[in-house]
CSV table of C-alpha atoms in Angstrom, one decimal:
chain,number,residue,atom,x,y,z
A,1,UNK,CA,0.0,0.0,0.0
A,2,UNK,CA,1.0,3.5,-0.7
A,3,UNK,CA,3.0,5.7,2.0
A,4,UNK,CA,3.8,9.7,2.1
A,5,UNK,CA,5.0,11.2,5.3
A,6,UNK,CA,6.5,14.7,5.9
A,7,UNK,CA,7.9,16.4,8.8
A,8,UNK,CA,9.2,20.0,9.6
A,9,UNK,CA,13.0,20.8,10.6
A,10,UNK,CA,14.9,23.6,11.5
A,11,UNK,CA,14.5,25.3,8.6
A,12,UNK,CA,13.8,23.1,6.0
A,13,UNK,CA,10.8,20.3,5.5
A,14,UNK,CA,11.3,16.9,4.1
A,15,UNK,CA,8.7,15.0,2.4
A,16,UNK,CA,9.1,11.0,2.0
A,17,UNK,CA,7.1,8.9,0.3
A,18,UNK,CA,7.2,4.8,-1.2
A,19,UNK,CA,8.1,4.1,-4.8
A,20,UNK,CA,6.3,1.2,-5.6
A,21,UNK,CA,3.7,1.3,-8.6
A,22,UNK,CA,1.2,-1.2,-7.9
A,23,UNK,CA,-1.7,-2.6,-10.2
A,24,UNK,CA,-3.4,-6.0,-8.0
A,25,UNK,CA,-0.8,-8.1,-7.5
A,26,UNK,CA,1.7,-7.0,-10.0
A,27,UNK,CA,4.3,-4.2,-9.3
A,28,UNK,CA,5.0,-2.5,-12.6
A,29,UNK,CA,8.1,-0.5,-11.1
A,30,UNK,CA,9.7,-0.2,-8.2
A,31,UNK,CA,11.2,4.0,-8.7
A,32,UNK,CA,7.7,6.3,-9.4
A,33,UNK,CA,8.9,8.9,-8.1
A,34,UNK,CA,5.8,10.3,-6.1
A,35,UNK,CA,6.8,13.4,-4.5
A,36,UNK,CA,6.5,16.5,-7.6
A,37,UNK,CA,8.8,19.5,-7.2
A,38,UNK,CA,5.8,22.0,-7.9
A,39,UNK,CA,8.1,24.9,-8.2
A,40,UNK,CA,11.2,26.1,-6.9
A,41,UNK,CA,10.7,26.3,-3.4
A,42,UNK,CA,7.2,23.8,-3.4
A,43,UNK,CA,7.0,20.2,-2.7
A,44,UNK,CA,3.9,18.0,-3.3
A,45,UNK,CA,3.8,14.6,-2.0
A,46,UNK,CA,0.5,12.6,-3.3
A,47,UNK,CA,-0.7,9.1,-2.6
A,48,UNK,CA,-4.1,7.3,-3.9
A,49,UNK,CA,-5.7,6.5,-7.6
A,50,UNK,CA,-2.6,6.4,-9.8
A,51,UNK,CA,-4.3,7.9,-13.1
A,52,UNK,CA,-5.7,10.4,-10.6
A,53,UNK,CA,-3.1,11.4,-8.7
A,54,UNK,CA,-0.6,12.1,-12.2
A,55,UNK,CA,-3.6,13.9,-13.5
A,56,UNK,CA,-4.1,16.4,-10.5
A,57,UNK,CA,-0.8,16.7,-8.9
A,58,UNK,CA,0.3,18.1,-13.0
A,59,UNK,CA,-2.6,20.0,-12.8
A,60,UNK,CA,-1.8,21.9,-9.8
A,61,UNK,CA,1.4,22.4,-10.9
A,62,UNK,CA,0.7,23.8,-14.2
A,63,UNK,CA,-1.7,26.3,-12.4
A,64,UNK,CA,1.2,27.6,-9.8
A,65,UNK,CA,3.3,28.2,-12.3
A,66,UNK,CA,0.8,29.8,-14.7
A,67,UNK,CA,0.4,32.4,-11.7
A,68,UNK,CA,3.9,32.4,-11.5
A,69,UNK,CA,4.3,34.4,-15.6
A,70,UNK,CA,0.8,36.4,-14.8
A,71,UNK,CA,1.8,37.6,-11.4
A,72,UNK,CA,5.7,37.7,-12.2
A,73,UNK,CA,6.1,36.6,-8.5
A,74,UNK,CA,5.3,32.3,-7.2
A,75,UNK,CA,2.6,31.7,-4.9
A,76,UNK,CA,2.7,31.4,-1.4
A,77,UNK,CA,2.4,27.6,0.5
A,78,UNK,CA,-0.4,28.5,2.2
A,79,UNK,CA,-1.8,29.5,-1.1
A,80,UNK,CA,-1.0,26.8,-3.0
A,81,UNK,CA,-2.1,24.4,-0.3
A,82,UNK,CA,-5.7,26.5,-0.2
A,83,UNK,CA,-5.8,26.4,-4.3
A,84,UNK,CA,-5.2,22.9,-4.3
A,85,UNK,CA,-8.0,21.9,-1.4
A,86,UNK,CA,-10.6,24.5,-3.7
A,87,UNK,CA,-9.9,22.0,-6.7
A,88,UNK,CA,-10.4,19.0,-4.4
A,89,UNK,CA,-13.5,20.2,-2.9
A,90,UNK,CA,-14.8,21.6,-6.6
A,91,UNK,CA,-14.5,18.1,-7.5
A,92,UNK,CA,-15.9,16.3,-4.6
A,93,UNK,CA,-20.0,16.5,-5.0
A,94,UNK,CA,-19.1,15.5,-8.8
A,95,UNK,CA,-16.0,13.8,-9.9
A,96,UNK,CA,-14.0,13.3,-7.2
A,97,UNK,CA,-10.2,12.6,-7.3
A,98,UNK,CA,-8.9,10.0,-5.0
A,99,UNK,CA,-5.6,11.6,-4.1
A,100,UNK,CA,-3.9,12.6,-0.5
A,101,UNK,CA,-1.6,14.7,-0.7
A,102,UNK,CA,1.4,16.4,1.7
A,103,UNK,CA,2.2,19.9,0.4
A,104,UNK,CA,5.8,21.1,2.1
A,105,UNK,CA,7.3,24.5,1.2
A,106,UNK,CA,9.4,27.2,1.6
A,107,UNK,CA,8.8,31.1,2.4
A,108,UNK,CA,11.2,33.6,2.1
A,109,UNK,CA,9.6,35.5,5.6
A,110,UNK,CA,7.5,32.5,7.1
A,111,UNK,CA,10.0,29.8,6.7
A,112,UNK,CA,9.5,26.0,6.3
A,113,UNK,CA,5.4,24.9,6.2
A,114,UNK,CA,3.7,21.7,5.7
A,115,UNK,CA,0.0,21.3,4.9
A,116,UNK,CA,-1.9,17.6,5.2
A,117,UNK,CA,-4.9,17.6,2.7
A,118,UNK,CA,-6.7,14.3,2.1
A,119,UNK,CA,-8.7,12.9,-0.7
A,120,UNK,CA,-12.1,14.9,0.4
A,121,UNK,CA,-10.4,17.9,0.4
A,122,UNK,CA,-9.6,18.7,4.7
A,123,UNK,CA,-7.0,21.1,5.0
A,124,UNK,CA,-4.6,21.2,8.1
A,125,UNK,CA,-1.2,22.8,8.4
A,126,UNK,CA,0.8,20.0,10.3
A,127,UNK,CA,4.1,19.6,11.7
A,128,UNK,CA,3.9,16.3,10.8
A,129,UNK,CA,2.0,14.0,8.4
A,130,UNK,CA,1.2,11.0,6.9
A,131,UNK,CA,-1.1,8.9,4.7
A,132,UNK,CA,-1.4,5.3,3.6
A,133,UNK,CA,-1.2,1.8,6.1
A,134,UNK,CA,2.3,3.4,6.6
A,135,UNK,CA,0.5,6.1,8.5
A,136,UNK,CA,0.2,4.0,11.4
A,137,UNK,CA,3.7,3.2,11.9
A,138,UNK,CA,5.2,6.4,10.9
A,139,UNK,CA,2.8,9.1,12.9
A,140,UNK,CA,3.7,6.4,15.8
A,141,UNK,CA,7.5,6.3,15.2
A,142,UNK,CA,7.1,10.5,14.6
A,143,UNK,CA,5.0,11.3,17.8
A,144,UNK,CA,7.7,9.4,19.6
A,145,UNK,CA,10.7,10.8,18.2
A,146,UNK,CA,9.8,14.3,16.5
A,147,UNK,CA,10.1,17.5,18.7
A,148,UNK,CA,10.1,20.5,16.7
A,149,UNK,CA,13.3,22.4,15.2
A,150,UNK,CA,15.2,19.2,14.7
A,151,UNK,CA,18.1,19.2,12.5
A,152,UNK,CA,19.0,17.4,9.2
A,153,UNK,CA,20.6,15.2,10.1
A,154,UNK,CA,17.8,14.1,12.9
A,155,UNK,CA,15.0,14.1,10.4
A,156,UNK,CA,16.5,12.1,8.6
A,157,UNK,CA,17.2,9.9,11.2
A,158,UNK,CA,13.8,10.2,12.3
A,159,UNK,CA,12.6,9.7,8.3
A,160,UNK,CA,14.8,6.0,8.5
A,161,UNK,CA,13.5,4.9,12.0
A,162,UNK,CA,9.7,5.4,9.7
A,163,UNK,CA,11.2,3.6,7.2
A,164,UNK,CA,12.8,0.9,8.9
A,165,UNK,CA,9.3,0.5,10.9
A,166,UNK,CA,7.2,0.1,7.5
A,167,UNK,CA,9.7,-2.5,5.8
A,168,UNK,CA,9.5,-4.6,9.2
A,169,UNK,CA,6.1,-4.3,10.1
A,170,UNK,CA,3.6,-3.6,7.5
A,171,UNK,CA,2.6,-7.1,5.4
A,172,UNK,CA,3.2,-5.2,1.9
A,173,UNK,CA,5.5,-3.2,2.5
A,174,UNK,CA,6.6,-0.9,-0.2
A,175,UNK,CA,10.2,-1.5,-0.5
A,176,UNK,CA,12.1,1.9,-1.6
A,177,UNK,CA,11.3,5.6,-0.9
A,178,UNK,CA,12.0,8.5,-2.4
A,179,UNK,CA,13.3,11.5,0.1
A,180,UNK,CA,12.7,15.2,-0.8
A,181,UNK,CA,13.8,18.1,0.8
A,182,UNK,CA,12.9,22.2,0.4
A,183,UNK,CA,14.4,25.1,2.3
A,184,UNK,CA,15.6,28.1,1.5
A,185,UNK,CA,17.9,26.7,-1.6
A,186,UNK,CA,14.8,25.5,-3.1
A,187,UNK,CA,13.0,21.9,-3.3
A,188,UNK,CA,15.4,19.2,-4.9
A,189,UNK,CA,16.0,15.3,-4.0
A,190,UNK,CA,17.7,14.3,-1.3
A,191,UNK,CA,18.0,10.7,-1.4
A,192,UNK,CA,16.7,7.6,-2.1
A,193,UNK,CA,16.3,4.7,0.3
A,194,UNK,CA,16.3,1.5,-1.9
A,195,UNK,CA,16.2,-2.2,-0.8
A,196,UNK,CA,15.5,-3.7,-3.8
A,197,UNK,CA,16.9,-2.2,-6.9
A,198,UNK,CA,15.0,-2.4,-10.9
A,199,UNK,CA,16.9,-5.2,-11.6
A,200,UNK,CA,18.5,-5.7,-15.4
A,201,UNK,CA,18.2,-8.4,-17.9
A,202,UNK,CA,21.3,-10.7,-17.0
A,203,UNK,CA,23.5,-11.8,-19.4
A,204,UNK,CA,22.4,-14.6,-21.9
B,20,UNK,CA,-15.9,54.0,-48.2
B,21,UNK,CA,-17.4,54.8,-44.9
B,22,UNK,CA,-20.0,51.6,-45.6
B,23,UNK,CA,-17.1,49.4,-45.3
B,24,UNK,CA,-16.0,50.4,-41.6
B,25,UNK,CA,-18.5,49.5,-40.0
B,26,UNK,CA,-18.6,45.8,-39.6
B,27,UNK,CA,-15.4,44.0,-39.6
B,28,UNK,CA,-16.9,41.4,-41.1
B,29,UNK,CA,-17.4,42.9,-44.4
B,30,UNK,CA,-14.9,43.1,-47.4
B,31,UNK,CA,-15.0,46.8,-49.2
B,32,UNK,CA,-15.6,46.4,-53.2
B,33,UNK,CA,-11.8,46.3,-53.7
B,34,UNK,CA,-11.0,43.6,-51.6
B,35,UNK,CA,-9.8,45.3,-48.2
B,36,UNK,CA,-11.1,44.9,-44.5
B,37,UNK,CA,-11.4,48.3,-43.3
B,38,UNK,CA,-10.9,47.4,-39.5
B,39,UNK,CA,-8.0,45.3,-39.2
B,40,UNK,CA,-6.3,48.0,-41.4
B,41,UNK,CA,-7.3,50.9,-38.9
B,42,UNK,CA,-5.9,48.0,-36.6
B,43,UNK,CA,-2.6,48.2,-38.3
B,44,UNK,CA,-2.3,52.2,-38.1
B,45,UNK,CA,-3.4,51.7,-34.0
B,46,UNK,CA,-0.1,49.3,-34.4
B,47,UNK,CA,1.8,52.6,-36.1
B,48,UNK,CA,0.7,54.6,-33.1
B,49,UNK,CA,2.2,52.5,-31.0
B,50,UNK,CA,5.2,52.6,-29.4
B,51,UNK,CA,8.7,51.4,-31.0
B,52,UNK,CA,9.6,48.3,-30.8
B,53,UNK,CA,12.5,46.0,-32.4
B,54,UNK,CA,13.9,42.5,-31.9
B,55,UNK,CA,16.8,40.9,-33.3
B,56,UNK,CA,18.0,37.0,-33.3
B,57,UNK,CA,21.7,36.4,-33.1
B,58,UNK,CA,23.3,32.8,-32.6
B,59,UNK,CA,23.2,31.9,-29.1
B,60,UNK,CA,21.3,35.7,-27.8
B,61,UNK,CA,17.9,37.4,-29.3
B,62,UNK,CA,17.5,40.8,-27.8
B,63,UNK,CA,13.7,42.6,-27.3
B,64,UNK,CA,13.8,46.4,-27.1
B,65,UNK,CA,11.1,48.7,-26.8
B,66,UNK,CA,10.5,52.4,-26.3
B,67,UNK,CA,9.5,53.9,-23.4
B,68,UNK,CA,7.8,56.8,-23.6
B,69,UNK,CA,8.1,60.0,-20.9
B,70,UNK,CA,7.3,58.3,-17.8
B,71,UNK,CA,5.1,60.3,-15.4
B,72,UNK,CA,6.4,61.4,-12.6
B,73,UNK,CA,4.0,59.6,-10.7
B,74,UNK,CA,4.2,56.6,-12.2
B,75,UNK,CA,6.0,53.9,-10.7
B,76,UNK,CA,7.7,52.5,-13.8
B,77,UNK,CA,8.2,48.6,-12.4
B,78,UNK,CA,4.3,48.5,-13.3
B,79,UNK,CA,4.3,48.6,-16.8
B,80,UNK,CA,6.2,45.8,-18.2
B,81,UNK,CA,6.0,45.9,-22.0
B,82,UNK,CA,8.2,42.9,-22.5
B,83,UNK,CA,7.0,39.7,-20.3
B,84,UNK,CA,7.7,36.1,-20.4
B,85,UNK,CA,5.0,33.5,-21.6
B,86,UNK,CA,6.8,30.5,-20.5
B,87,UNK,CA,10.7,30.0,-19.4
B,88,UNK,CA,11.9,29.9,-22.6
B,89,UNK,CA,9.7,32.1,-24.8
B,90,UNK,CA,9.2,36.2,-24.3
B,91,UNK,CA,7.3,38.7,-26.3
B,92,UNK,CA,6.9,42.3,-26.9
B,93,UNK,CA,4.2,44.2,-29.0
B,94,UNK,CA,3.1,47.3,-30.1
B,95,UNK,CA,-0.2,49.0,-30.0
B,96,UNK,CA,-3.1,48.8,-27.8
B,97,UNK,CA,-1.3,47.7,-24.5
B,98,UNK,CA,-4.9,46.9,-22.9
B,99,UNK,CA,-5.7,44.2,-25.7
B,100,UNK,CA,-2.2,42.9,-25.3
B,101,UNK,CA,-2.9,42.1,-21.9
B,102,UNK,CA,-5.9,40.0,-23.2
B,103,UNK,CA,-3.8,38.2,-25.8
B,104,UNK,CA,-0.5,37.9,-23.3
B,105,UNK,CA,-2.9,36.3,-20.8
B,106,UNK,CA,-4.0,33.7,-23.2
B,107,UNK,CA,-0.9,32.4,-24.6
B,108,UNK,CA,0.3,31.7,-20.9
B,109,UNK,CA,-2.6,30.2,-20.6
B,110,UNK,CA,-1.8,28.0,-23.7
B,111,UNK,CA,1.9,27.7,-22.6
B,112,UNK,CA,1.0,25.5,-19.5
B,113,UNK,CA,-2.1,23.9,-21.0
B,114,UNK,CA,0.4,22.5,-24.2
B,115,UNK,CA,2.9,21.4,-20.8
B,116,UNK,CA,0.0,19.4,-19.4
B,117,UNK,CA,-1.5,17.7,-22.6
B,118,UNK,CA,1.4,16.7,-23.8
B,119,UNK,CA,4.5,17.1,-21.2
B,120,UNK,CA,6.4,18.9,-23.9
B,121,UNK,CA,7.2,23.1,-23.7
B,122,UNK,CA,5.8,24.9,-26.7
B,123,UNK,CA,7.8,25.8,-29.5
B,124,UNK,CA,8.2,29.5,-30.8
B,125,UNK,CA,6.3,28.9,-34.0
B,126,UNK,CA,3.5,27.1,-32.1
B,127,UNK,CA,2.5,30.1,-29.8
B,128,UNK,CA,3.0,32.3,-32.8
B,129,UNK,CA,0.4,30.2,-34.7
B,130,UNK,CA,-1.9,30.3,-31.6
B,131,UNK,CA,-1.8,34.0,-31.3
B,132,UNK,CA,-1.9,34.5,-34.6
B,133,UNK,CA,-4.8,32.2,-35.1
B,134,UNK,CA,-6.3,34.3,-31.7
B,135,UNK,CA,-5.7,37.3,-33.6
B,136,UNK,CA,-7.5,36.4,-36.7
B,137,UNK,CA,-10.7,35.2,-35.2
B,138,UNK,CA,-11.0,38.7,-34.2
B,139,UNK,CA,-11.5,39.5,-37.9
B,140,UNK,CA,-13.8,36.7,-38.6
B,141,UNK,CA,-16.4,37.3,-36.1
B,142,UNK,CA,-19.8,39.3,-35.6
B,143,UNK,CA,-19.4,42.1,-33.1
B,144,UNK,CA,-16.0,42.1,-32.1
B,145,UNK,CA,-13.3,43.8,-33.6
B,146,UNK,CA,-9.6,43.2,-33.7
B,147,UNK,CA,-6.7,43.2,-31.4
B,148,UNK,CA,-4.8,46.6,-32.2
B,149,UNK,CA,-1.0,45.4,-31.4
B,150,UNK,CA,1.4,43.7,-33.1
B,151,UNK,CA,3.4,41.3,-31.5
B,152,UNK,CA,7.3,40.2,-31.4
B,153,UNK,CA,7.7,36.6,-30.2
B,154,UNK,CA,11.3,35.4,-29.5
B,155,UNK,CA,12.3,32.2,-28.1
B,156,UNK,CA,14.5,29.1,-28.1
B,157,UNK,CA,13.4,26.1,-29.0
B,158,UNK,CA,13.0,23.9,-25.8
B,159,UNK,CA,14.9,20.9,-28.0
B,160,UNK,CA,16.9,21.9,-30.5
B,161,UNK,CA,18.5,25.2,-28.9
B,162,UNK,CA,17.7,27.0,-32.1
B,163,UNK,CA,16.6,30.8,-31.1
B,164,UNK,CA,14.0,32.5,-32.9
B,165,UNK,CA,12.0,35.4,-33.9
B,166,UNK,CA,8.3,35.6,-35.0
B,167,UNK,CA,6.0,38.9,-35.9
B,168,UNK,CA,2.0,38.5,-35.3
B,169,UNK,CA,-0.3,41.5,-36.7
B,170,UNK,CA,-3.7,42.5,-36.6
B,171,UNK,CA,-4.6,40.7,-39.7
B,172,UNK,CA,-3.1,37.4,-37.9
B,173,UNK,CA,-0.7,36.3,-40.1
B,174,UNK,CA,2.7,36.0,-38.5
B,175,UNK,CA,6.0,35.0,-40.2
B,176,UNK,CA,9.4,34.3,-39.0
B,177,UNK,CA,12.2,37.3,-39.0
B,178,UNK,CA,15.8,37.6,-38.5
B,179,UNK,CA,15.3,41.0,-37.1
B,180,UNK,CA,12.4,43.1,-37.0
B,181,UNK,CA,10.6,45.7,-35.9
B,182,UNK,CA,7.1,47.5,-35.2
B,183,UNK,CA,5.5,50.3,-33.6
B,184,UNK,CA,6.1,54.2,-34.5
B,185,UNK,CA,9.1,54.4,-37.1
B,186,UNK,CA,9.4,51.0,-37.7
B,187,UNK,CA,10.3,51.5,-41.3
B,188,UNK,CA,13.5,53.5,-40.4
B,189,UNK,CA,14.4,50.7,-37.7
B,190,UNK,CA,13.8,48.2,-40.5
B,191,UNK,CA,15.4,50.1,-42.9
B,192,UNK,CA,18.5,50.3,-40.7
B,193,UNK,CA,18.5,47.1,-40.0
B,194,UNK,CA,18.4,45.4,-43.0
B,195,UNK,CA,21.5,47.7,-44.2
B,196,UNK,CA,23.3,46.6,-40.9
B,197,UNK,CA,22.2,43.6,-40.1
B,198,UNK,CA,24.4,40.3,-39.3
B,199,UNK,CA,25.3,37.3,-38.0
B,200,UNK,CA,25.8,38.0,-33.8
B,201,UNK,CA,26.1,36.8,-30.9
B,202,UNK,CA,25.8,38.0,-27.3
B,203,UNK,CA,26.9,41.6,-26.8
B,204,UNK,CA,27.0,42.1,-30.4
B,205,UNK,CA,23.0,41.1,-30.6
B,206,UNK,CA,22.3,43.7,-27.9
B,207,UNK,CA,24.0,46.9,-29.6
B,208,UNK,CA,22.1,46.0,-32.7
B,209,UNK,CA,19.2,46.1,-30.9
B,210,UNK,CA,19.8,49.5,-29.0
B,211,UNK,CA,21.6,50.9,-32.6
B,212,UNK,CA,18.2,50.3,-34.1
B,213,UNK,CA,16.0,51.6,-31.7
B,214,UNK,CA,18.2,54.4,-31.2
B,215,UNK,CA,17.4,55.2,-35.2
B,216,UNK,CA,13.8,57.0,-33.7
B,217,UNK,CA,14.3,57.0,-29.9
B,218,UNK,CA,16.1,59.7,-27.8
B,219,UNK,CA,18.8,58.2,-26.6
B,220,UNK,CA,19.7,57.0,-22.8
B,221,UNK,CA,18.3,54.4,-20.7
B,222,UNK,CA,15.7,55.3,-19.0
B,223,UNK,CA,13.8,55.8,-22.8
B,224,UNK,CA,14.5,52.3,-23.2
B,225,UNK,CA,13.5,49.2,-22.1
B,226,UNK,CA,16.1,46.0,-23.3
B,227,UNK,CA,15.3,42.6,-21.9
B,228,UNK,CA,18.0,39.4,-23.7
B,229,UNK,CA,17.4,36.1,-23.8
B,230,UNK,CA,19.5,33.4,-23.4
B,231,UNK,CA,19.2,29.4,-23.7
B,232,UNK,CA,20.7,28.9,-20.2
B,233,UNK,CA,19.3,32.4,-18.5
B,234,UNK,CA,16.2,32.8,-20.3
B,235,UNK,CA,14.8,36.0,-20.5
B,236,UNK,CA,16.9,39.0,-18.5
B,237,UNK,CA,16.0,42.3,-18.2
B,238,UNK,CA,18.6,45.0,-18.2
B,239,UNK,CA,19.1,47.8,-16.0
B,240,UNK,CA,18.9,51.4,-16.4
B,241,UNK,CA,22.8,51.4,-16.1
B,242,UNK,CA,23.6,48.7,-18.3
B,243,UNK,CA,21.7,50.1,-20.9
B,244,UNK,CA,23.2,53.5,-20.5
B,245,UNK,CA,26.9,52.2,-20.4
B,246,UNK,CA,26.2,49.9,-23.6
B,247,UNK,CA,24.9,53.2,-25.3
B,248,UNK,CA,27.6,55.1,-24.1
B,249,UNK,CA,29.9,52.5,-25.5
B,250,UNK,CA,27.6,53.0,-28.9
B,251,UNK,CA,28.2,56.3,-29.4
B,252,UNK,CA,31.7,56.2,-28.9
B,253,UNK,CA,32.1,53.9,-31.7
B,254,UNK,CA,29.9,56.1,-33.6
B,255,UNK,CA,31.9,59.0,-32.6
B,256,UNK,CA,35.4,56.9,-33.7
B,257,UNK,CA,33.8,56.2,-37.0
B,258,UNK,CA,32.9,59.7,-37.9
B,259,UNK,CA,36.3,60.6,-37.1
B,260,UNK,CA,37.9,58.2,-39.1
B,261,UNK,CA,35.3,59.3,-42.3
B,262,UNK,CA,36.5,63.1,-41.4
B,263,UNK,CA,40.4,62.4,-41.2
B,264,UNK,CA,41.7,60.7,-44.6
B,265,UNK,CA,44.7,58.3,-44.3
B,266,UNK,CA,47.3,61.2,-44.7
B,267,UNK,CA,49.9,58.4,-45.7
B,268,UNK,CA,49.9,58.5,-49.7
């Protein structure tokens, strides 16, 4: 089952989430990368429906950046995380997309923010989140270990313990994730976590 | 003749449509505008007229950027440019989300073209008064270009061009002086031609360059000023040279 958690740091917010893209029983691949750099100093991090999730999460992205040549300046987090809950809840009472999605960013005078907003469009700005049968294990591990203002290298610390805890404990367990960070250098990747790689066609 | 004006939609007996040719003399009134494709640089200049005092100048942009790699400038009515400029961004992302490709120059050019002439074609509307300079590179190849859109909609692709008041002297003086550049170079022809009908100095013109890796850039009072310094200089040395004749025999 899918899994995106995010957490805030000193600073900075990270955004993890599995890699695995599953159809029934088959895994097509094992590196989808789930977690969009929506624009330079945006992360969104989306779980659920995989023809809706692509589908809205390029949506929204195509929409900040269009503001971003009318307005000749990029939105703020808080208003991309309101946009994209309007187009949720738009859709809801009609055509609903089944998407949950993290939305981390980075402003110049507020700092690091992360907003939680599920498939039927709740909003909540979190210092911590997380979606999927993961959730269980990670908001566990995270309410545990997480204290606010932690650095780097603690998140992700913190970010492996959640890992470790999915891989271990959860029946099908995805087994890579993708890390993503954004702070004031801007959203990039910061690592993967893989335990099984893609592997190649040996040799005949 | 005064029959033909009234509907756009209505050819005069030999063969012209009186509104998108009032169109093109809104474009004349415009202000001056040039652009001019070198190798690896194309260069958008237009004239700014007297500023208020008022005014805060950092509001009227009259080149802008339609995606990362594509900017535009036009000439004539600056309120239906906003219209049309709105549009193609529009059309910019939209092309991004159908088909998770950027657009090429001569693809916007054809949609705002083809924008431009339903404008002529329909009942009760009447056309956009600007003509527009498109530059860009193309997201694949590298290869920069330069397009011209009018009121009439048909658009073709120019090595340098311009539009606007005067736009017959800057083309005039451009095709006399025009050739292969590249970075620097592509900026003075730019200011040299627009210089042709504008007072000179910097804050009468607006420069904005665009690059493959910087996209588009736009220059600063001061920068323009020093390269027009450096201009006339050269202009200066030149009529010098004309005035003093090699004494050596």
């Amino acid at each position: 089952m899918e899994c995106v958690f995010g957490l805030l740091g000193d600073g900075f917010a990270l955004v993890a989430a599995d890699t695995s893209a599953v159809h029934s029983i088959l895994v097509h691949k094992s590196n989808e990368d789930k977690v969009m750099i929506l624009d330079s100093h945006k992360l969104l991090g989306a779980s659920g429906e995989a023809g809706d999730r692509v589908q809205f999460t390029e949506y929204i992205q195509k929409n900040v950046h269009l503001y971003e040549f009318r307005n000749g300046i990029p939105l703020a987090t808080a208003a991309a995380a309101n946009f994209t809950r309007g187009e949720l809840a738009l859709a809801l009472r009609k055509n609903p997309y089944f998407v949950n999605i993290l939305l981390a960013g980075y402003d110049k005078d507020i700092g690091p923010s992360l907003y939680y907003i599920d498939y039927i469009a709740t909003l909540h700005k979190v210092d911590k989140g997380a979606f999927g049968y993961g959730s269980y294990f990670a908001l566990s591990m995270m309410d545990r270990h997480y204290h606010s203002g932690m650095s780097l290298e603690d998140a992700i610390d913190l970010v492996d313990k959640c890992i470790i805890e999915i891989r271990s404990r959860l029946v099908v367990a995805p087994p890579n994730f993708v890390i993503k960070i954004v702070d004031k250098d801007g959203a990039r990747e910061y690592a993967w976590r893989e335990s099984i790689k893609d592997a190649g066609v040996s040799a005949a | 003749m005064a029959r033909y004006d009234r509907a756009i939609t209505v050819f005069s007996p030999d063969g012209h449509l009186f509104q998108v040719e009032y169109a093109l003399e809104a474009v004349r009134k415009g202000n001056a505008a040039v652009g001019v494709r070198g190798t690896d640089t194309i260069v958008l200049g237009v004239e700014k007229k007297s500023t208020p005092k008022l005014q805060d100048s950092r509001s009227v942009r009259k080149i802008v950027s339609l995606d990362t790699h594509i900017a535009l400038a036009c000439a004539g009515l600056k309120a239906d440019a906003r219209v049309l400029i709105n549009r193609a961004r529009i059309e910019c992302q939209s092309h991004r989300l159908t088909v998770e490709d950027p657009v090429t120059v001569e693809y916007i050019t054809r949609y705002i073209a083809g924008l431009q002439q339903k404008y002529t074609q329909s009942g009760g509307v009447r056309p956009f008064g600007l003509s527009t300079l498109i530059v860009g590179f193309d997201p694949y190849t590298g290869v920069p270009a330069l397009y011209q859109t009018d009121p009439s909609g048909t658009f073709s692709a120019w090595k340098a061009n311009a539009t606007g008041r005067n736009s017959n002297s800057m083309r005039e003086f451009l095709e006399k002086n025009y050739k292969e550049t590249s970075g620097q170079e592509t900026v003075k022809l730019a200011i040299r031609a627009l210089l042709e009908v504008v007072e000179s100095g910097g804050k009468n013109i607006e420069i904005a360059v665009m690059t493959k890796e910087h996209g588009l850039r736009q220059l600063e009072e001061a920068e323009i000023d020093a390269i027009v310094a450096e201009i006339e200089a050269e202009k200066a040395a030149a009529e010098a040279a004309k005035k003093a004749p090699s004494r050596d025999t």
